[in-house]
């Protein structure tokens, strides 16, 4: 059986800063983005020649999914 990796999601603290890194430093392209019901935002990226998707997820303070950032944790 052949298996493939298609998706990974990363929770980010600063969506713009993270998006700048993945698009400018790594050359990935935005393929989709939006806002979820609970005001959270997502951006899906893909590298050149790849079918794999990376999703950046940002959750606003007060959201059910929000958590404080703890360096090194």
GROMACS .gro file of N, CA and C in nm, residues 14 16 23-24 27 31 34 37-38 41 50 53 62 72:
model
   42
   14UNK      N    1   0.145   3.483   1.509
   14UNK     CA    2   0.132   3.603   1.426
   14UNK      C    3   0.117   3.557   1.281
   16UNK      N    4   0.056   3.716   0.991
   16UNK     CA    5   0.129   3.790   0.888
   16UNK      C    6   0.278   3.756   0.889
   23UNK      N    7   0.617   3.236   0.259
   23UNK     CA    8   0.610   3.279   0.119
   23UNK      C    9   0.742   3.339   0.071
   24UNK      N   10   0.804   3.423   0.152
   24UNK     CA   11   0.927   3.491   0.108
   24UNK      C   12   1.051   3.406   0.126
   27UNK      N   13   0.939   3.035  -0.037
   27UNK     CA   14   0.883   3.040  -0.172
   27UNK      C   15   0.750   2.969  -0.190
   31UNK      N   16  -0.273   2.905  -0.151
   31UNK     CA   17  -0.370   2.840  -0.239
   31UNK      C   18  -0.514   2.859  -0.190
   34UNK      N   19  -0.911   3.190   0.464
   34UNK     CA   20  -1.045   3.226   0.506
   34UNK      C   21  -1.055   3.247   0.656
   37UNK      N   22  -1.590   3.010   1.164
   37UNK     CA   23  -1.705   3.061   1.240
   37UNK      C   24  -1.665   3.132   1.369
   38UNK      N   25  -1.561   3.085   1.434
   38UNK     CA   26  -1.520   3.141   1.563
   38UNK      C   27  -1.413   3.249   1.547
   41UNK      N   28  -0.854   3.243   1.177
   41UNK     CA   29  -0.816   3.257   1.036
   41UNK      C   30  -0.723   3.142   0.998
   50UNK      N   31   0.464   2.066  -0.552
   50UNK     CA   32   0.418   1.976  -0.447
   50UNK      C   33   0.266   1.967  -0.443
   53UNK      N   34  -0.012   2.018   0.133
   53UNK     CA   35  -0.063   2.147   0.180
   53UNK      C   36  -0.019   2.172   0.323
   62UNK      N   37  -0.954   3.459   2.344
   62UNK     CA   38  -1.094   3.434   2.378
   62UNK      C   39  -1.155   3.320   2.300
   72UNK      N   40   0.964   2.785   2.422
   72UNK     CA   41   1.032   2.662   2.461
   72UNK      C   42   0.940   2.551   2.507
   0.00000   0.00000   0.00000
